[in-house]
Structure formats: structure tokens, C-alpha cells
PDB file of C-alpha atoms in Angstrom:
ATOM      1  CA  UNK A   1     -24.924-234.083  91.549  1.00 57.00           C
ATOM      2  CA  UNK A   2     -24.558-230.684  89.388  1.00 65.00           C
ATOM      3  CA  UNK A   3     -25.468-230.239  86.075  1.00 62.00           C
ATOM      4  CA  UNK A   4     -22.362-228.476  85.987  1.00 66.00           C
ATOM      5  CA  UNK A   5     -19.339-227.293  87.368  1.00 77.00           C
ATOM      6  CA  UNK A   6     -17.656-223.443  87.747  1.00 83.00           C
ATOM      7  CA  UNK A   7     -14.280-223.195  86.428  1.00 83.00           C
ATOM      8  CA  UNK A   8     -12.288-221.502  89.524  1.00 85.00           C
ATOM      9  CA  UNK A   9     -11.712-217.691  89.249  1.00 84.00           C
ATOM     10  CA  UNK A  10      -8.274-217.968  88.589  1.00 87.00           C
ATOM     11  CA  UNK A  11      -8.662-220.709  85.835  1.00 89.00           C
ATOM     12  CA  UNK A  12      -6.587-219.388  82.202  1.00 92.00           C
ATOM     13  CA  UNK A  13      -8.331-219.948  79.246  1.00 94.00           C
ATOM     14  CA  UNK A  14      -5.738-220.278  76.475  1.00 98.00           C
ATOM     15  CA  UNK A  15      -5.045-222.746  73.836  1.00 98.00           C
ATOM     16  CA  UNK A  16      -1.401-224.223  72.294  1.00 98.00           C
ATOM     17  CA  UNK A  17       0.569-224.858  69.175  1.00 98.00           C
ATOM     18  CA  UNK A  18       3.915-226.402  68.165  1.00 98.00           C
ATOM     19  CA  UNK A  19       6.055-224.749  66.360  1.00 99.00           C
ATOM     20  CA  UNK A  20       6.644-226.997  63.052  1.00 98.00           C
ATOM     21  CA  UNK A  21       2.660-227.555  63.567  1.00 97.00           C
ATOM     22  CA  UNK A  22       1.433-223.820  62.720  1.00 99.00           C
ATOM     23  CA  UNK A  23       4.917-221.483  61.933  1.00 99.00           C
ATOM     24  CA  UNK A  24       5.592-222.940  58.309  1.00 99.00           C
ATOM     25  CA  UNK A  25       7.772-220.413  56.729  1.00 99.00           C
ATOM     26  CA  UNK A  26      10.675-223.727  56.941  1.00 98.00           C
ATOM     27  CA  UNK A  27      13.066-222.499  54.332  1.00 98.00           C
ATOM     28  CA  UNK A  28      13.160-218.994  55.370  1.00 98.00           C
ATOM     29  CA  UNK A  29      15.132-215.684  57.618  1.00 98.00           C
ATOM     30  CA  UNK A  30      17.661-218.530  58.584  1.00 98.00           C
ATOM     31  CA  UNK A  31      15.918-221.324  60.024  1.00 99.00           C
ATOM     32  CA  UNK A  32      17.882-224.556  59.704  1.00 98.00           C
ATOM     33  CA  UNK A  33      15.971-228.219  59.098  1.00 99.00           C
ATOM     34  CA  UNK A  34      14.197-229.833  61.845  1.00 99.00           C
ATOM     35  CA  UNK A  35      14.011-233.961  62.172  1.00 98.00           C
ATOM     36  CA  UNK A  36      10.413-233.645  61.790  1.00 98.00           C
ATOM     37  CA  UNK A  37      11.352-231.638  57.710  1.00 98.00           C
ATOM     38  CA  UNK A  38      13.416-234.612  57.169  1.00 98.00           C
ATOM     39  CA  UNK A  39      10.723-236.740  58.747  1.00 98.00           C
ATOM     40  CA  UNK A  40       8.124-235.788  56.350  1.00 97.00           C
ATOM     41  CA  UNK A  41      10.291-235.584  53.535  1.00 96.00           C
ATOM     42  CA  UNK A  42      11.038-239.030  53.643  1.00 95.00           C
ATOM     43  CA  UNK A  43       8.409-241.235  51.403  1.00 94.00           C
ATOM     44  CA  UNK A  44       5.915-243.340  53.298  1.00 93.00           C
ATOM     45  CA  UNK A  45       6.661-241.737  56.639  1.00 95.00           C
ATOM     46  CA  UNK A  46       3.715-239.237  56.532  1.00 94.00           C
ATOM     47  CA  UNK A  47       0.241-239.569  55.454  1.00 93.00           C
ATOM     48  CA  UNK A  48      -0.007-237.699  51.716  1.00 92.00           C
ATOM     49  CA  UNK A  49       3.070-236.790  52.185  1.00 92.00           C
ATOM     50  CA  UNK A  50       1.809-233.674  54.198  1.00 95.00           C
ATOM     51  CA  UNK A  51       4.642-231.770  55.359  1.00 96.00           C
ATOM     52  CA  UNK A  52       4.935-228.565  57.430  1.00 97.00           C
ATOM     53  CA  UNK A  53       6.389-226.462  54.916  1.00 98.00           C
ATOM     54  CA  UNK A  54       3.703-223.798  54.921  1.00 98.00           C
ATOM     55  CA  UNK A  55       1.327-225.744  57.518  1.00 97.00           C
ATOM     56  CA  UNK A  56      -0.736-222.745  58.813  1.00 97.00           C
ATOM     57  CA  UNK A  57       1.444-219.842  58.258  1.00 99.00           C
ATOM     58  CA  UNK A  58       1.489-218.317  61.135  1.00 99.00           C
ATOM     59  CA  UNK A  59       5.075-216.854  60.874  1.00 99.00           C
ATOM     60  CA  UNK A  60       3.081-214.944  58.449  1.00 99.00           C
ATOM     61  CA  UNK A  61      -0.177-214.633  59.686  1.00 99.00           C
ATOM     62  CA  UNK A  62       0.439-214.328  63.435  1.00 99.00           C
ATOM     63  CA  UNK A  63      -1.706-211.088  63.719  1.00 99.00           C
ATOM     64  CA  UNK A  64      -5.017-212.843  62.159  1.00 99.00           C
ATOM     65  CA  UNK A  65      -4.206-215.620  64.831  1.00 99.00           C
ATOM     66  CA  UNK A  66      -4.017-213.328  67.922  1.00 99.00           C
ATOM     67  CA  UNK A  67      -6.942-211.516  66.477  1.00 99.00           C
ATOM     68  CA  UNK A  68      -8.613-214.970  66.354  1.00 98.00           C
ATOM     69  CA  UNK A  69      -7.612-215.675  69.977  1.00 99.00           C
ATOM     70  CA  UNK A  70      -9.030-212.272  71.366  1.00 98.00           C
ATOM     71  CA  UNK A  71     -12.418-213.204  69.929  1.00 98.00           C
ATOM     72  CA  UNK A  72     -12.391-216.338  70.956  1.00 98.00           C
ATOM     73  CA  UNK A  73     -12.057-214.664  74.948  1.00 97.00           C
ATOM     74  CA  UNK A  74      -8.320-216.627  75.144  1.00 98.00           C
ATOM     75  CA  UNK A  75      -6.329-215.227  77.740  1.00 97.00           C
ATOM     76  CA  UNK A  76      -2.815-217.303  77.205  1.00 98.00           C
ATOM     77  CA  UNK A  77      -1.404-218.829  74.320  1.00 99.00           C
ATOM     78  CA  UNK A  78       1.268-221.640  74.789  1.00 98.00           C
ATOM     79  CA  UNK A  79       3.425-221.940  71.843  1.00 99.00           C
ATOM     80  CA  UNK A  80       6.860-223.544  70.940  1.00 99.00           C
ATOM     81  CA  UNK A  81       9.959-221.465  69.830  1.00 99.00           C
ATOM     82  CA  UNK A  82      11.518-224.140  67.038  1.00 99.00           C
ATOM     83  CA  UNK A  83      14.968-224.956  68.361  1.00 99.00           C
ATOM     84  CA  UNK A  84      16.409-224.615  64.517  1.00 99.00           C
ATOM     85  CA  UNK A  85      15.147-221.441  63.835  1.00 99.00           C
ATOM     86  CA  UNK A  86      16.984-220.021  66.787  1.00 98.00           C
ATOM     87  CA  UNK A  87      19.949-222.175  65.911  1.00 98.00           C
ATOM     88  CA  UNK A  88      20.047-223.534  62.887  1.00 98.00           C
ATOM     89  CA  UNK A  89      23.317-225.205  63.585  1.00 98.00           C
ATOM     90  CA  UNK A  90      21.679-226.548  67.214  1.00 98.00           C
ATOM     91  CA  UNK A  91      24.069-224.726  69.162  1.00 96.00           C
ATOM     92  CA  UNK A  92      26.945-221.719  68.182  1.00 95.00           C
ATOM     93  CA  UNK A  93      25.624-218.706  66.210  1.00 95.00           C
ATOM     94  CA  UNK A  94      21.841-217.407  67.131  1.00 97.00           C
ATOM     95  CA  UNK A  95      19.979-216.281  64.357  1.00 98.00           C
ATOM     96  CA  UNK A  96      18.751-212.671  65.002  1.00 98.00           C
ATOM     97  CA  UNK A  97      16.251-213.127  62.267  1.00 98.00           C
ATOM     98  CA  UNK A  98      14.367-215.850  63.517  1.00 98.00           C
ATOM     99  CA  UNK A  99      14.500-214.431  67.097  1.00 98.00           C
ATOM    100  CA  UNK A 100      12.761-211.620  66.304  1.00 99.00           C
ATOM    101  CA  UNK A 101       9.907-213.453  65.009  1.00 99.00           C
ATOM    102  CA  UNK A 102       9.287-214.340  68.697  1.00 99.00           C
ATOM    103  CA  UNK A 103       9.603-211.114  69.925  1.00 98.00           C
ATOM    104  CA  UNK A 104       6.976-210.029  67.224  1.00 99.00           C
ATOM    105  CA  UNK A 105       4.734-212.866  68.420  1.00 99.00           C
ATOM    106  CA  UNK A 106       5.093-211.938  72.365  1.00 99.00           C
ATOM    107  CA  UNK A 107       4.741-208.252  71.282  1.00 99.00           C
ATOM    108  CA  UNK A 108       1.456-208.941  69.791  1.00 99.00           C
ATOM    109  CA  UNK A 109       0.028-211.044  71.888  1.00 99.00           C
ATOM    110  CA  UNK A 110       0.321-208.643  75.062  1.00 99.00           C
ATOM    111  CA  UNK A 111      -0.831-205.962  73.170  1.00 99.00           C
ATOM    112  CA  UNK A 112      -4.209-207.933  73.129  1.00 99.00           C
ATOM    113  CA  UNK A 113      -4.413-208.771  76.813  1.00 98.00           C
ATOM    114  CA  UNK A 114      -3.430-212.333  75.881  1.00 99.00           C
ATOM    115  CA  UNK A 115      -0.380-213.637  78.029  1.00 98.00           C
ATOM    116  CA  UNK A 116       2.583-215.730  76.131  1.00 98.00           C
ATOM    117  CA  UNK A 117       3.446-219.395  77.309  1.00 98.00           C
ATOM    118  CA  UNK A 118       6.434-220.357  76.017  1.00 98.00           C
ATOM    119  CA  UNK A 119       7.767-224.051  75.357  1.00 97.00           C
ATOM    120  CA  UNK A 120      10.967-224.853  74.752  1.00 96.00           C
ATOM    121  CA  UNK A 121      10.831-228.225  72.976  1.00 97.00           C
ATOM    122  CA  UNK A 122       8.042-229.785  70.651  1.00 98.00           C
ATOM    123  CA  UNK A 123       9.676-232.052  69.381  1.00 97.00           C
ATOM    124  CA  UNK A 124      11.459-230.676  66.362  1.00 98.00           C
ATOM    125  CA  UNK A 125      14.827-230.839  67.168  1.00 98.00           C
ATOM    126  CA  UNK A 126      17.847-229.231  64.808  1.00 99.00           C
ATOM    127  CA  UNK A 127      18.914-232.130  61.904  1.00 99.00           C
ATOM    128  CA  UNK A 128      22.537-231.082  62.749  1.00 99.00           C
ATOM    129  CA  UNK A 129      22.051-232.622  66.083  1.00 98.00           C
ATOM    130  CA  UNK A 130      20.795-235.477  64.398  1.00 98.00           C
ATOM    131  CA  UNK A 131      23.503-236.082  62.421  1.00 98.00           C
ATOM    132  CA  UNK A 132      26.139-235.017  64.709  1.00 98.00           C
ATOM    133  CA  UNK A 133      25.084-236.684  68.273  1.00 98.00           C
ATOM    134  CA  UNK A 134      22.084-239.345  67.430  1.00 98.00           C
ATOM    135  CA  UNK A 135      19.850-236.886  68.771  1.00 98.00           C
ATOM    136  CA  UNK A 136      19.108-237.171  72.234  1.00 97.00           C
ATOM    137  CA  UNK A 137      21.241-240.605  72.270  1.00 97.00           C
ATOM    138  CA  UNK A 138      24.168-238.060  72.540  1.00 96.00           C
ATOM    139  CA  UNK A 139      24.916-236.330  75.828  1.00 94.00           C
ATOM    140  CA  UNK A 140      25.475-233.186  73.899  1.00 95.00           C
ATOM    141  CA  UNK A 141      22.326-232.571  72.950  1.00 96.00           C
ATOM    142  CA  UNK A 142      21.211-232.092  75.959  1.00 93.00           C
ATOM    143  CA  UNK A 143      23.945-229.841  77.149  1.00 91.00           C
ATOM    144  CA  UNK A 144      22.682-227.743  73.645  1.00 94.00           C
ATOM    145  CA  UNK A 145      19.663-227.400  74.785  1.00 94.00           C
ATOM    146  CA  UNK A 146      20.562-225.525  77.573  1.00 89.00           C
ATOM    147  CA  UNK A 147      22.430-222.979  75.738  1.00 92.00           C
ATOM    148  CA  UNK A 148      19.469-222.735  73.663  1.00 94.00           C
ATOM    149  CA  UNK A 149      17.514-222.666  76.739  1.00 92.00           C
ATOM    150  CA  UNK A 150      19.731-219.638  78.135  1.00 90.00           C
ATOM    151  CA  UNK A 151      20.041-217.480  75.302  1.00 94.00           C
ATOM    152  CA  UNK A 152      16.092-217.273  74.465  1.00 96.00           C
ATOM    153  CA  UNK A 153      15.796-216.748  78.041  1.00 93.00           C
ATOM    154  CA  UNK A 154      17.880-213.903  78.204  1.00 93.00           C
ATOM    155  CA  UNK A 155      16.142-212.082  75.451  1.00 96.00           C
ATOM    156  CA  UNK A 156      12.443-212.811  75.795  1.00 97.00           C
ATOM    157  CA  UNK A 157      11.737-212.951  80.056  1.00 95.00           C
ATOM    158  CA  UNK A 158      11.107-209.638  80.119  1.00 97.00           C
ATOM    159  CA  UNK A 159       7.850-210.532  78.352  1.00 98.00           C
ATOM    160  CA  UNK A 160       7.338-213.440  78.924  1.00 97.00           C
ATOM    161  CA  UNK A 161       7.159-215.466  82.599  1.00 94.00           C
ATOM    162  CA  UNK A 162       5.658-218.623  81.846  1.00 94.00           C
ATOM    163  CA  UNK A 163       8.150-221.429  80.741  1.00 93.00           C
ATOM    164  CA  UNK A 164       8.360-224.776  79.890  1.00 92.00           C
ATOM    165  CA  UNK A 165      10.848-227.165  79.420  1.00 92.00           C
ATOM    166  CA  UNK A 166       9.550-229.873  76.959  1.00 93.00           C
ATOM    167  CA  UNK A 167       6.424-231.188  75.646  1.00 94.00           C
ATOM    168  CA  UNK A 168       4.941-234.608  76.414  1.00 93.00           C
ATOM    169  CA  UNK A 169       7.842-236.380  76.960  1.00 91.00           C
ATOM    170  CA  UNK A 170       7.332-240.001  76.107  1.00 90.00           C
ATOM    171  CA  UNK A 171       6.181-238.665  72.238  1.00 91.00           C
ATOM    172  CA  UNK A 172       9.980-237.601  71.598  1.00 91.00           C
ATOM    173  CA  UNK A 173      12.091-240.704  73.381  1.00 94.00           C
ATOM    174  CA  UNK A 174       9.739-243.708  72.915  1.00 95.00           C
ATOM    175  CA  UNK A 175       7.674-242.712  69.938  1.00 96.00           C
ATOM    176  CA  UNK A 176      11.152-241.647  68.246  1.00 96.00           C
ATOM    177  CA  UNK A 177      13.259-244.039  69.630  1.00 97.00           C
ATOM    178  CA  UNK A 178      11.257-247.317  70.526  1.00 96.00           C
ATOM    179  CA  UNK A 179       8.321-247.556  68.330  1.00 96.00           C
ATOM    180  CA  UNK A 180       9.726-245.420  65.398  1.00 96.00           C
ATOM    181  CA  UNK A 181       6.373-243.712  64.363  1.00 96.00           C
ATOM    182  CA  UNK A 182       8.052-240.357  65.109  1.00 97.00           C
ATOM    183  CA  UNK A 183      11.479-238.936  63.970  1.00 97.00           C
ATOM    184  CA  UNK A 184      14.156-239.936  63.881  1.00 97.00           C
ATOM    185  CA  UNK A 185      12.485-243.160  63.270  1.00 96.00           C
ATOM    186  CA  UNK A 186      14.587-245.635  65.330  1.00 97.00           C
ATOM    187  CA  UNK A 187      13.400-248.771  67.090  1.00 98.00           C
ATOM    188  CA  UNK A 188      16.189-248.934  69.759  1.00 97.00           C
ATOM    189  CA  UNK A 189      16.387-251.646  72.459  1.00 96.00           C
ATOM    190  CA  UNK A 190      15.236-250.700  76.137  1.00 95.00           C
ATOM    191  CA  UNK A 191      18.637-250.216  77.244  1.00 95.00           C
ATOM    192  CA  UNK A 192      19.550-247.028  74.518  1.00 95.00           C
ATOM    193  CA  UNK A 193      16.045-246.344  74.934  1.00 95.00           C
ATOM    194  CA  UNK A 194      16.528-245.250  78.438  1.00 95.00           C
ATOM    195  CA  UNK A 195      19.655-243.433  77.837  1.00 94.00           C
ATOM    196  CA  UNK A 196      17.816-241.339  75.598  1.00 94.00           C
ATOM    197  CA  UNK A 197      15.032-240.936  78.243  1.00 94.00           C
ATOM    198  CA  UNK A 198      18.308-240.073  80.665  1.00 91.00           C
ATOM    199  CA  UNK A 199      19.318-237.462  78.136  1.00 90.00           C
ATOM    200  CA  UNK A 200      15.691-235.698  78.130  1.00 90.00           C
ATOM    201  CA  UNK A 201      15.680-235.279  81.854  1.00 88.00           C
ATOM    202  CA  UNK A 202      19.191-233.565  82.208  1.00 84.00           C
ATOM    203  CA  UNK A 203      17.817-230.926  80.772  1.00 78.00           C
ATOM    204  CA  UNK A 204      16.358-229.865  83.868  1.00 70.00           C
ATOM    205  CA  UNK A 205      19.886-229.346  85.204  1.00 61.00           C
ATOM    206  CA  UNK A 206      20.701-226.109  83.136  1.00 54.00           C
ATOM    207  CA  UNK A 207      17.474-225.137  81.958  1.00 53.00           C
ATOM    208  CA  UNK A 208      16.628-224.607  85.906  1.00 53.00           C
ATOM    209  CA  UNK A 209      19.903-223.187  87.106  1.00 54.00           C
ATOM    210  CA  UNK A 210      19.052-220.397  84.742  1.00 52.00           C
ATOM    211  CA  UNK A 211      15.132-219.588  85.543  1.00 51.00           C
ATOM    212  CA  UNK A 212      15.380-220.378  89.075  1.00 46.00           C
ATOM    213  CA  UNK A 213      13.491-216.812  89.148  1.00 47.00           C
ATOM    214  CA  UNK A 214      10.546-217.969  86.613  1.00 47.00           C
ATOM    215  CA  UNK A 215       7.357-219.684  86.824  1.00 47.00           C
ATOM    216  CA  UNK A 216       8.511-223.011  85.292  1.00 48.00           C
ATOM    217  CA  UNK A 217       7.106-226.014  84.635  1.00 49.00           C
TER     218      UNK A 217
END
């Protein structure tokens, strides 16, 4: 047996984030509240009662980041664009201001030979939808998502050519719909369970009809 083993030619180093994970700036240019604020906010639901308010700052302090990534040798960075920063109401009016913070962070990141990966969902889905629909218990949300989908599309794929649809799927439906330990926090039976999981995978429907041309995942 090697010792070791070569990493093909064509392997890309990179690393990834999630948007309510590293963007903090929560309250500001627009952005609307997230399940995972009200998550947070809620006493007893999170550790400390840590939050991701400010969390690394990076909506800030994107530039120190990508510098960070160039001397680390990183050639991709996957990161999430948060859904209610884009739309704070979920769906409706796009909000220029926290667009452009995405076209800042693509903008950067090719000037420094690093390639943007961009991920639709991490989990932090707009409270309005919440509220509104149940989340992904509602058929609407999904049909949201892909005029989310198609709007963010339109403005960043001349930059950007790597897509993906949602991240680790079973963390948003059963985590936040079965066991609870994620928002929204519901324990639903198997049977609303699996609608929800129903809703997740329509996504596909619209989010592919409009990046048939992409590299998508």
C-alpha cells in the first residue's frame, strides 16, 4: 500500500461557508429576518445564546477573507447567498443593496484567481415564509425559491458558473421538521414530514429549467 495518495490534477482546493454562519451584518442594507435570527433569538434554543448577528463579519470583512484564502493556495470558495437579504419579503421586491454585496464578493474573489461557488440555500430561509406558508410545509415556498433562484441567476452567471441548489438536505426537512433541533423547531409526524421533503425537491423543477446552461449540482 502507499504511504500516500496524489490528489488528481484537476482536483479544486476550496473551502465553504453559509451565509448566516460568516455574513453577520443581520439588521442591515435591507436584509429581512431569517428562521435561523428567530431561531437563536428564542431562549434555550442556542447554546449561550450565540446568535449570528455579527458572527464573523464577513459582509464587512470579505477582502481580509479572500486575502486569507489566496494564502492559504484556495482556488474556489463555495458560499451561500442568504435568501432574505435578496428578498427580505421571500419573494416580490429584490433588494439592490444586498445584491450588490454578492457582486462585491464574486468581484473579489476572481480578482484573486479564486473561482466563486455559489449555493442557493443554507438553510436560512426568509421568516415571512415562515409565517406566511409553514415554511417548506407550503407549496409556495418552493415555487419562491425559484424566483429567487431566477433573479440571482440572471444577475450574477456572468461571474459565476458553479451552482447549487441546496445544502445537505436532510439538516433543513428532518432536523427542522422531525427532530426539531433546527428551525423552525417542529416535530411533525412522518406523513407532513415528507411533504416537506416533497416541497424541497420541487425545487429542482424551476431552479433547472432556468440553468439548463450551467454547471449545476
Amino acid at each position: 500500500m502507499k504511504p500516500y495518495y496524489k490528489f488528481p490534477k484537476a482536483f479544486e482546493w476550496g473551502c465553504a461557508t453559509a451565509s448566516y454562519q460568516v455574513e453577520g451584518a443581520a439588521h442591515e442594507d435591507g436584509r429581512g429576518p431569517s428562521i435561523w435570527d428567530t431561531f437563536c433569538q428564542t431562549p434555550g434554543r442556542i447554546a449561550m445564546d450565540h446568535t449570528g448577528d455579527v458572527a464573523v463579519d464577513q459582509y464587512h470583512r470579505y477582502k481580509d477573507d479572500v486575502q486569507l484564502m489566496k494564502w492559504l493556495g484556495l482556488k474556489a470558495y463555495r458560499f451561500s447567498v442568504s435568501w432574505p437579504r435578496v428578498f427580505p419579503d421571500g419573494r416580490g421586491k429584490l433588494n439592490r443593496k444586498g445584491l450588490a454585496y454578492y457582486d462585491r464578493l464574486a468581484d473579489e474573489l476572481l480578482a484573486n484567481g479564486i473561482e466563486p461557488w455559489l449555493t442557493f440555500f443554507h438553510w436560512d430561509l426568509p421568516q415571512v415564509l415562515q409565517d406566511r406558508f409553514g415554511g417548506w410545509e407550503g407549496r409556495e415556498t418552493a415555487e419562491y425559491f425559484g424566483e429567487y433562484v431566477g433573479q440571482v441567476t440572471a444577475h450574477l452567471s456572468d461571474r459565476v458558473t458553479r451552482f447549487f441548489t441546496i445544502n445537505e438536505f436532510a439538516c433543513f426537512t428532518d432536523a427542522g421538521y422531525g427532530s426539531g433541533t433546527f428551525p423552525p423547531g417542529k416535530q411533525l409526524p412522518a406523513k407532513e414530514r415528507n411533504q416537506v421533503r416533497h416541497h424541497g425537491v420541487l425545487v429542482l423543477q424551476p431552479y433547472l429549467a432556468r440553468m439548463c446552461s450551467a454547471r449545476v449540482s
